[in-house]
mmCIF file of C-alpha atoms in Angstrom:
data_model
loop_
_atom_site.group_PDB
_atom_site.id
_atom_site.type_symbol
_atom_site.label_atom_id
_atom_site.label_comp_id
_atom_site.label_asym_id
_atom_site.label_seq_id
_atom_site.Cartn_x
_atom_site.Cartn_y
_atom_site.Cartn_z
ATOM 1 C CA MET M 1 0.000 0.000 0.000
ATOM 2 C CA ILE M 2 1.475 3.362 -1.058
ATOM 3 C CA ARG M 3 0.323 6.154 1.246
ATOM 4 C CA TRP M 4 -0.143 9.483 -0.554
ATOM 5 C CA GLY M 5 -0.282 13.040 0.695
ATOM 6 C CA ILE M 6 -1.556 16.020 -1.322
ATOM 7 C CA VAL M 7 0.164 19.400 -1.083
ATOM 8 C CA GLY M 8 -2.474 21.936 -2.157
ATOM 9 C CA CYS M 9 -5.930 20.348 -1.865
ATOM 10 C CA GLY M 10 -7.696 22.989 -3.977
ATOM 11 C CA ASN M 11 -10.319 22.751 -6.708
ATOM 12 C CA VAL M 12 -8.364 20.454 -9.034
ATOM 13 C CA THR M 13 -8.281 17.778 -6.320
ATOM 14 C CA GLU M 14 -12.003 17.833 -5.474
ATOM 15 C CA VAL M 15 -13.242 15.721 -8.408
ATOM 16 C CA LYS M 16 -10.559 15.574 -11.095
ATOM 17 C CA SER M 17 -7.762 13.934 -9.129
ATOM 18 C CA GLY M 18 -8.151 13.429 -5.373
ATOM 19 C CA PRO M 19 -10.759 10.632 -5.503
ATOM 20 C CA ALA M 20 -8.634 8.759 -8.064
ATOM 21 C CA TYR M 21 -5.924 8.293 -5.423
ATOM 22 C CA GLN M 22 -8.540 6.947 -3.034
ATOM 23 C CA ASN M 23 -10.079 4.565 -5.571
ATOM 24 C CA THR M 24 -6.899 3.079 -7.053
ATOM 25 C CA GLU M 25 -5.915 -0.368 -5.793
ATOM 26 C CA GLY M 26 -2.672 -0.214 -3.845
ATOM 27 C CA PHE M 27 -2.984 3.514 -3.119
ATOM 28 C CA GLU M 28 -4.274 5.262 -0.015
ATOM 29 C CA LEU M 29 -4.856 9.006 0.372
ATOM 30 C CA LYS M 30 -3.526 9.464 3.896
ATOM 31 C CA ALA M 31 -3.066 13.250 4.298
ATOM 32 C CA VAL M 32 -3.782 16.614 2.689
ATOM 33 C CA MET M 33 -2.280 20.073 3.136
ATOM 34 C CA ARG M 34 -3.399 23.627 2.448
ATOM 35 C CA ARG M 35 -1.975 26.876 3.805
ATOM 36 C CA ASP M 36 -5.435 27.657 5.146
ATOM 37 C CA VAL M 37 -5.551 24.821 7.656
ATOM 38 C CA ALA M 38 -9.320 25.212 8.148
ATOM 39 C CA LYS M 39 -9.818 24.472 4.436
ATOM 40 C CA ALA M 40 -7.460 21.494 4.712
ATOM 41 C CA GLU M 41 -9.489 20.179 7.631
ATOM 42 C CA ASP M 42 -12.734 20.708 5.702
ATOM 43 C CA TYR M 43 -11.349 18.770 2.712
ATOM 44 C CA ALA M 44 -10.121 15.956 4.951
ATOM 45 C CA LYS M 45 -13.496 15.594 6.655
ATOM 46 C CA ARG M 46 -15.502 15.678 3.417
ATOM 47 C CA HIS M 47 -13.238 13.145 1.688
ATOM 48 C CA GLN M 48 -12.562 10.951 4.730
ATOM 49 C CA VAL M 49 -8.813 11.623 4.714
ATOM 50 C CA PRO M 50 -7.188 10.736 8.076
ATOM 51 C CA LYS M 51 -4.684 13.624 8.357
ATOM 52 C CA PHE M 52 -4.548 17.296 7.407
ATOM 53 C CA TYR M 53 -1.808 19.930 7.604
ATOM 54 C CA GLY M 54 -1.325 23.683 7.196
ATOM 55 C CA ASP M 55 2.397 23.251 6.548
ATOM 56 C CA ALA M 56 3.779 21.523 3.450
ATOM 57 C CA GLU M 57 7.095 20.451 4.965
ATOM 58 C CA ALA M 58 5.322 18.735 7.838
ATOM 59 C CA LEU M 59 3.333 16.643 5.381
ATOM 60 C CA ILE M 60 6.325 15.948 3.130
ATOM 61 C CA ASN M 61 8.381 14.707 6.095
ATOM 62 C CA ASP M 62 5.578 12.697 7.698
ATOM 63 C CA PRO M 63 7.011 9.156 8.092
ATOM 64 C CA ASP M 64 3.545 7.709 7.413
ATOM 65 C CA ILE M 65 3.557 9.206 3.882
ATOM 66 C CA ASP M 66 5.311 7.414 1.009
ATOM 67 C CA ALA M 67 4.411 9.664 -1.924
ATOM 68 C CA ILE M 68 3.453 13.301 -2.558
ATOM 69 C CA TYR M 69 1.086 14.800 -5.128
ATOM 70 C CA ILE M 70 1.877 18.514 -5.627
ATOM 71 C CA ALA M 71 -1.285 20.325 -6.744
ATOM 72 C CA THR M 72 -0.359 23.955 -6.045
ATOM 73 C CA PRO M 73 0.127 26.773 -8.621
ATOM 74 C CA PRO M 74 3.286 26.132 -10.709
ATOM 75 C CA ASN M 75 5.449 28.854 -9.150
ATOM 76 C CA SER M 76 5.702 26.718 -5.987
ATOM 77 C CA HIS M 77 6.300 23.377 -7.716
ATOM 78 C CA GLU M 78 10.091 23.472 -7.742
ATOM 79 C CA ASP M 79 10.434 24.336 -4.064
ATOM 80 C CA TYR M 80 8.075 21.568 -2.966
ATOM 81 C CA ALA M 81 9.401 19.023 -5.461
ATOM 82 C CA LEU M 82 13.008 19.456 -4.334
ATOM 83 C CA LYS M 83 11.881 18.933 -0.730
ATOM 84 C CA VAL M 84 10.061 15.751 -1.774
ATOM 85 C CA ALA M 85 13.187 14.484 -3.535
ATOM 86 C CA GLU M 86 15.285 15.293 -0.470
ATOM 87 C CA ALA M 87 12.807 13.327 1.647
ATOM 88 C CA GLY M 88 13.284 10.353 -0.706
ATOM 89 C CA LYS M 89 9.645 10.028 -1.734
ATOM 90 C CA ILE M 90 7.672 9.277 -4.894
ATOM 91 C CA CYS M 91 6.161 12.380 -6.478
ATOM 92 C CA CYS M 92 3.494 13.469 -8.937
ATOM 93 C CA ILE M 93 3.378 17.142 -9.951
ATOM 94 C CA GLU M 94 0.452 18.971 -11.528
ATOM 95 C CA LYS M 95 1.071 20.448 -14.953
ATOM 96 C CA PRO M 96 2.730 22.575 -16.050
ATOM 97 C CA MET M 97 5.670 21.022 -14.215
ATOM 98 C CA ALA M 98 7.162 24.460 -13.417
ATOM 99 C CA PRO M 99 6.966 28.019 -14.821
ATOM 100 C CA ASN M 100 10.065 27.568 -17.006
ATOM 101 C CA TYR M 101 12.186 24.930 -18.684
ATOM 102 C CA GLU M 102 15.246 25.399 -16.443
ATOM 103 C CA ALA M 103 13.190 24.721 -13.304
ATOM 104 C CA CYS M 104 11.782 21.559 -14.894
ATOM 105 C CA VAL M 105 15.317 20.356 -15.647
ATOM 106 C CA ARG M 106 16.365 20.937 -12.030
ATOM 107 C CA ILE M 107 13.336 19.082 -10.672
ATOM 108 C CA ASN M 108 13.830 16.075 -12.923
ATOM 109 C CA ALA M 109 17.569 15.937 -12.160
ATOM 110 C CA ALA M 110 16.884 15.865 -8.415
ATOM 111 C CA PHE M 111 14.668 12.798 -8.748
ATOM 112 C CA GLU M 112 16.963 11.050 -11.237
ATOM 113 C CA LYS M 113 19.913 11.571 -8.875
ATOM 114 C CA LYS M 114 18.063 9.648 -6.151
ATOM 115 C CA ASN M 115 16.477 7.159 -8.575
ATOM 116 C CA LEU M 116 12.992 8.200 -7.421
ATOM 117 C CA PRO M 117 9.851 7.908 -9.577
ATOM 118 C CA LEU M 118 8.583 11.295 -10.805
ATOM 119 C CA PHE M 119 5.272 11.677 -12.631
ATOM 120 C CA VAL M 120 3.573 14.763 -14.091
ATOM 121 C CA ALA M 121 -0.201 15.066 -14.416
ATOM 122 C CA TYR M 122 -0.454 15.201 -18.188
ATOM 123 C CA TYR M 123 -3.327 12.778 -17.807
ATOM 124 C CA ARG M 124 -4.503 12.958 -21.428
ATOM 125 C CA ARG M 125 -1.759 10.468 -22.265
ATOM 126 C CA SER M 126 -3.772 7.940 -20.221
ATOM 127 C CA LEU M 127 -7.322 8.699 -21.406
ATOM 128 C CA PRO M 128 -9.034 6.034 -23.578
ATOM 129 C CA ARG M 129 -10.205 8.541 -26.221
ATOM 130 C CA PHE M 130 -6.630 9.549 -26.999
ATOM 131 C CA ASP M 131 -5.370 5.981 -26.787
ATOM 132 C CA GLN M 132 -7.848 5.194 -29.581
ATOM 133 C CA ILE M 133 -6.351 7.971 -31.699
ATOM 134 C CA LYS M 134 -2.873 6.569 -31.057
ATOM 135 C CA THR M 135 -4.130 3.124 -32.073
ATOM 136 C CA TRP M 136 -5.374 4.540 -35.405
ATOM 137 C CA ILE M 137 -2.065 6.304 -36.001
ATOM 138 C CA ASP M 138 0.121 3.342 -35.068
ATOM 139 C CA ALA M 139 -2.014 1.030 -37.246
ATOM 140 C CA GLY M 140 -1.428 3.292 -40.251
ATOM 141 C CA GLU M 141 -5.126 4.072 -40.696
ATOM 142 C CA ILE M 142 -4.348 7.480 -42.279
ATOM 143 C CA GLY M 143 -1.045 6.435 -43.813
ATOM 144 C CA ASP M 144 2.117 8.433 -43.231
ATOM 145 C CA ILE M 145 1.488 11.464 -41.017
ATOM 146 C CA ARG M 146 2.307 14.780 -42.691
ATOM 147 C CA HIS M 147 0.975 17.580 -40.462
ATOM 148 C CA ILE M 148 -0.936 18.371 -37.275
ATOM 149 C CA ASN M 149 -2.771 21.624 -36.567
ATOM 150 C CA TRP M 150 -4.533 22.854 -33.413
ATOM 151 C CA ASN M 151 -6.696 25.943 -33.092
ATOM 152 C CA LEU M 152 -7.866 26.914 -29.593
ATOM 153 C CA THR M 153 -9.804 30.136 -29.055
ATOM 154 C CA LYS M 154 -11.798 31.474 -26.109
ATOM 155 C CA PRO M 155 -13.431 34.787 -25.247
ATOM 156 C CA PRO M 156 -12.104 36.570 -22.149
ATOM 157 C CA SER M 157 -13.670 35.386 -18.888
ATOM 158 C CA ASN M 158 -15.609 37.608 -16.508
ATOM 159 C CA VAL M 159 -12.579 37.619 -14.196
ATOM 160 C CA ASP M 160 -10.391 38.746 -17.101
ATOM 161 C CA LEU M 161 -12.781 41.547 -18.042
ATOM 162 C CA ALA M 162 -12.976 42.691 -14.432
ATOM 163 C CA GLU M 163 -9.160 42.572 -14.314
ATOM 164 C CA GLY M 164 -9.370 40.284 -11.280
ATOM 165 C CA TYR M 165 -6.349 38.278 -10.145
ATOM 166 C CA ASN M 166 -5.700 34.814 -11.623
ATOM 167 C CA TRP M 167 -2.300 33.136 -11.385
ATOM 168 C CA ARG M 168 -2.837 31.803 -14.896
ATOM 169 C CA THR M 169 -2.611 35.367 -16.266
ATOM 170 C CA ASP M 170 0.145 36.587 -13.941
ATOM 171 C CA LYS M 171 3.291 37.006 -16.050
ATOM 172 C CA SER M 172 5.535 36.194 -13.078
ATOM 173 C CA ILE M 173 3.934 32.745 -12.797
ATOM 174 C CA ALA M 174 2.665 31.994 -16.329
ATOM 175 C CA ARG M 175 4.524 34.068 -18.899
ATOM 176 C CA GLY M 176 2.320 32.780 -21.705
ATOM 177 C CA GLY M 177 -0.915 33.188 -19.730
ATOM 178 C CA TYR M 178 -3.594 30.616 -20.483
ATOM 179 C CA TYR M 179 -1.227 29.228 -23.132
ATOM 180 C CA ASP M 180 0.985 27.879 -20.318
ATOM 181 C CA ASP M 181 -1.948 26.217 -18.581
ATOM 182 C CA LEU M 182 -3.887 24.904 -21.583
ATOM 183 C CA ALA M 183 -1.582 24.553 -24.595
ATOM 184 C CA SER M 184 0.759 22.422 -22.492
ATOM 185 C CA HIS M 185 -1.903 19.695 -22.355
ATOM 186 C CA GLY M 186 -2.223 19.500 -26.137
ATOM 187 C CA LEU M 187 1.436 19.842 -27.054
ATOM 188 C CA ASP M 188 2.340 17.141 -24.538
ATOM 189 C CA LEU M 189 -0.363 14.923 -26.045
ATOM 190 C CA PHE M 190 0.971 15.491 -29.577
ATOM 191 C CA VAL M 191 4.406 14.263 -28.490
ATOM 192 C CA TYR M 192 2.722 11.150 -27.092
ATOM 193 C CA LEU M 193 0.879 10.591 -30.380
ATOM 194 C CA LEU M 194 3.584 11.551 -32.888
ATOM 195 C CA GLY M 195 6.921 11.388 -31.092
ATOM 196 C CA PRO M 196 9.448 13.937 -29.810
ATOM 197 C CA VAL M 197 9.871 17.419 -31.290
ATOM 198 C CA SER M 198 13.220 18.545 -32.721
ATOM 199 C CA GLU M 199 12.414 22.208 -33.469
ATOM 200 C CA ALA M 200 9.853 24.713 -32.163
ATOM 201 C CA ASN M 201 9.299 28.435 -32.542
ATOM 202 C CA GLY M 202 6.560 31.022 -32.268
ATOM 203 C CA ILE M 203 5.480 34.421 -31.082
ATOM 204 C CA GLY M 204 3.383 35.632 -28.164
ATOM 205 C CA VAL M 205 1.581 38.959 -27.797
ATOM 206 C CA ASN M 206 -0.713 40.731 -25.365
ATOM 207 C CA GLN M 207 -3.575 42.022 -27.521
ATOM 208 C CA GLN M 208 -6.189 42.910 -24.913
ATOM 209 C CA LYS M 209 -4.056 44.430 -22.115
ATOM 210 C CA LEU M 210 -6.380 42.873 -19.514
ATOM 211 C CA TYR M 211 -3.524 41.231 -17.606
ATOM 212 C CA SER M 212 0.276 41.035 -17.593
ATOM 213 C CA ALA M 213 0.736 37.684 -19.396
ATOM 214 C CA MET M 214 0.391 36.928 -23.099
ATOM 215 C CA ASP M 215 -3.157 36.346 -24.403
ATOM 216 C CA ALA M 216 -2.315 35.188 -27.938
ATOM 217 C CA VAL M 217 0.375 32.739 -29.068
ATOM 218 C CA THR M 218 1.057 31.252 -32.488
ATOM 219 C CA GLY M 219 3.620 28.521 -32.930
ATOM 220 C CA TYR M 220 5.056 25.914 -35.254
ATOM 221 C CA TRP M 221 7.177 22.840 -34.672
ATOM 222 C CA LEU M 222 8.780 19.790 -36.263
ATOM 223 C CA HIS M 223 8.605 16.268 -34.865
ATOM 224 C CA GLU M 224 11.686 14.078 -35.175
ATOM 225 C CA ALA M 225 9.663 11.944 -37.603
ATOM 226 C CA LYS M 226 9.595 15.017 -39.939
ATOM 227 C CA ILE M 227 5.917 15.698 -39.198
ATOM 228 C CA THR M 228 5.193 19.427 -39.215
ATOM 229 C CA GLY M 229 2.942 21.062 -36.672
ATOM 230 C CA SER M 230 1.205 24.402 -36.183
ATOM 231 C CA GLY M 231 -0.988 25.936 -33.503
ATOM 232 C CA SER M 232 -2.797 29.090 -32.516
ATOM 233 C CA TRP M 233 -4.045 29.870 -29.015
ATOM 234 C CA ASN M 234 -6.042 33.078 -28.611
ATOM 235 C CA PHE M 235 -7.903 34.023 -25.441
ATOM 236 C CA GLY M 236 -9.636 37.154 -26.668
ATOM 237 C CA ALA M 237 -11.719 35.749 -29.516
ATOM 238 C CA GLU M 238 -15.485 35.945 -30.025
ATOM 239 C CA GLU M 239 -16.177 32.234 -29.648
ATOM 240 C CA HIS M 240 -14.752 29.071 -28.172
ATOM 241 C CA GLN M 241 -13.132 26.637 -30.606
ATOM 242 C CA ASP M 242 -11.018 23.567 -29.884
ATOM 243 C CA LYS M 243 -10.095 21.690 -33.057
ATOM 244 C CA VAL M 244 -7.183 19.417 -33.904
ATOM 245 C CA GLU M 245 -6.613 17.847 -37.317
ATOM 246 C CA ILE M 246 -3.971 15.296 -38.158
ATOM 247 C CA PHE M 247 -3.317 14.960 -41.893
ATOM 248 C CA GLY M 248 -1.945 11.761 -43.420
ATOM 249 C CA THR M 249 -1.380 10.336 -46.884
ATOM 250 C CA LYS M 250 -4.585 8.271 -46.659
ATOM 251 C CA GLY M 251 -6.897 10.405 -44.518
ATOM 252 C CA THR M 252 -7.354 12.613 -41.467
ATOM 253 C CA ILE M 253 -8.137 12.367 -37.768
ATOM 254 C CA SER M 254 -10.088 15.173 -36.064
ATOM 255 C CA PHE M 255 -10.655 15.694 -32.349
ATOM 256 C CA ALA M 256 -10.740 18.220 -29.509
ATOM 257 C CA VAL M 257 -8.165 18.375 -26.729
ATOM 258 C CA PHE M 258 -10.521 19.632 -24.017
ATOM 259 C CA GLU M 259 -14.086 19.210 -25.265
ATOM 260 C CA GLU M 260 -15.669 15.756 -25.002
ATOM 261 C CA GLU M 261 -16.527 15.532 -28.676
ATOM 262 C CA ASN M 262 -16.445 12.566 -31.025
ATOM 263 C CA ILE M 263 -13.075 11.561 -32.426
ATOM 264 C CA ILE M 264 -13.347 11.246 -36.212
ATOM 265 C CA LEU M 265 -11.361 9.100 -38.623
ATOM 266 C CA ARG M 266 -11.770 9.923 -42.334
ATOM 267 C CA THR M 267 -10.244 7.773 -45.084
ATOM 268 C CA GLY M 268 -11.399 8.293 -48.643
ATOM 269 C CA ASP M 269 -15.217 8.238 -48.637
ATOM 270 C CA GLN M 270 -15.355 6.479 -45.264
ATOM 271 C CA GLU M 271 -15.871 8.151 -41.888
ATOM 272 C CA GLU M 272 -15.750 6.584 -38.434
ATOM 273 C CA SER M 273 -16.966 8.720 -35.540
ATOM 274 C CA LEU M 274 -16.495 7.459 -31.971
ATOM 275 C CA TRP M 275 -17.809 8.823 -28.689
ATOM 276 C CA ILE M 276 -15.457 7.845 -25.871
ATOM 277 C CA PRO M 277 -16.361 9.729 -22.685
ATOM 278 C CA ASN M 278 -13.887 10.683 -19.993
ATOM 279 C CA PRO M 279 -14.277 9.126 -16.539
ATOM 280 C CA LYS M 280 -15.936 11.148 -13.765
ATOM 281 C CA HIS M 281 -12.549 11.508 -12.076
ATOM 282 C CA VAL M 282 -10.589 12.499 -15.161
ATOM 283 C CA GLN M 283 -7.199 11.522 -13.700
ATOM 284 C CA LYS M 284 -8.425 7.989 -12.944
ATOM 285 C CA TYR M 285 -6.344 6.219 -15.599
ATOM 286 C CA HIS M 286 -3.340 8.483 -15.028
ATOM 287 C CA VAL M 287 -3.318 7.466 -11.350
ATOM 288 C CA GLN M 288 -3.963 3.799 -12.138
ATOM 289 C CA ASN M 289 -1.024 3.878 -14.560
ATOM 290 C CA MET M 290 1.176 5.222 -11.757
ATOM 291 C CA ALA M 291 0.230 2.207 -9.662
ATOM 292 C CA ALA M 292 1.028 -0.115 -12.581
ATOM 293 C CA HIS M 293 4.374 1.640 -13.105
ATOM 294 C CA LEU M 294 5.329 1.336 -9.437
ATOM 295 C CA ASN M 295 4.353 -2.357 -9.563
ATOM 296 C CA LYS M 296 6.661 -2.711 -12.614
ATOM 297 C CA GLU M 297 3.735 -3.784 -14.800
ATOM 298 C CA LYS M 298 4.170 -0.980 -17.385
ATOM 299 C CA THR M 299 5.933 2.323 -17.968
ATOM 300 C CA HIS M 300 3.876 5.397 -17.188
ATOM 301 C CA PRO M 301 3.426 7.613 -20.282
ATOM 302 C CA SER M 302 3.955 10.908 -18.376
ATOM 303 C CA THR M 303 7.167 11.165 -16.388
ATOM 304 C CA GLY M 304 9.490 13.951 -15.349
ATOM 305 C CA LYS M 305 11.559 13.306 -18.472
ATOM 306 C CA THR M 306 8.618 13.642 -20.881
ATOM 307 C CA ALA M 307 7.377 16.759 -19.057
ATOM 308 C CA VAL M 308 10.815 18.405 -19.401
ATOM 309 C CA HIS M 309 10.560 17.911 -23.162
ATOM 310 C CA THR M 310 7.100 19.500 -23.198
ATOM 311 C CA ALA M 311 8.439 22.451 -21.182
ATOM 312 C CA TRP M 312 11.194 22.950 -23.756
ATOM 313 C CA ILE M 313 8.630 23.036 -26.588
ATOM 314 C CA MET M 314 6.431 25.479 -24.680
ATOM 315 C CA GLU M 315 9.286 27.838 -23.894
ATOM 316 C CA SER M 316 10.740 27.650 -27.409
ATOM 317 C CA MET M 317 7.482 29.031 -28.791
ATOM 318 C CA LEU M 318 7.747 32.083 -26.547
ATOM 319 C CA ASN M 319 11.235 33.069 -27.730
ATOM 320 C CA ARG M 320 9.685 36.043 -29.477
ATOM 321 C CA MET M 321 7.222 38.201 -27.578
ATOM 322 C CA ASN M 322 5.720 41.602 -28.354
#
């Protein structure tokens, strides 16, 4: 039984992730921490977690805890992760792994030095709907892959328009704004589907002046398999759109990264459209795959090493900013 503790039991842990640690065979959610200890206590009582803390180091160094899930904003990830590595414990970090590539490298190196498992919550690599897309690709259903394109647009939120604070739009935490938080999911997924990236570039701008971070990013990249890629992420558009298309020599695959829409395979005059819903606790399979990895049954698809590569891609696209 691996006993887990959560540092930062905020919204993401309520439904998306926390219950997955409780429901996975071989795992036990033993303790939670939040700086507001009253909120930590409330979470612990509602989710039947035995221990709660208001101090992260106390949880990290608790001898009854074997593994730590860091679910705080990314500007605190490195500090907590290095403490977890020093304590000699298994770790899973929420994405993005850290605010910049260099910090991700330092985190991963700390765990590699101690030969400790490090996972990052790019859980789309473990979702059945994307595994089906990978199955189509690996089976050659659309032939040789030539190009992938992703367009993600959203109108500004009410918080954005009111110029309220959100760490996701604070340049000191997320230089690319919502791009850092959202595009990282898709770009990491594309590496899982199509292999590592050898080149990446792009430009980021602040068009709306509603917050300090970028609100529009356009990028392009090249996979090692010579597959080209392009993307546009704009968070000041009129409508919401989330569309990915993979183009091959025999057909195309279309899907959304975030929306639970059908995945569509088109080859010639044929079209196959599949509805594969996400689980209630969307990190369910990600957490189950961690258990399988720790039991040496399989290799987890999202590790510190793969997340470092995603961080490099993300940062490379922000080399030019206006």
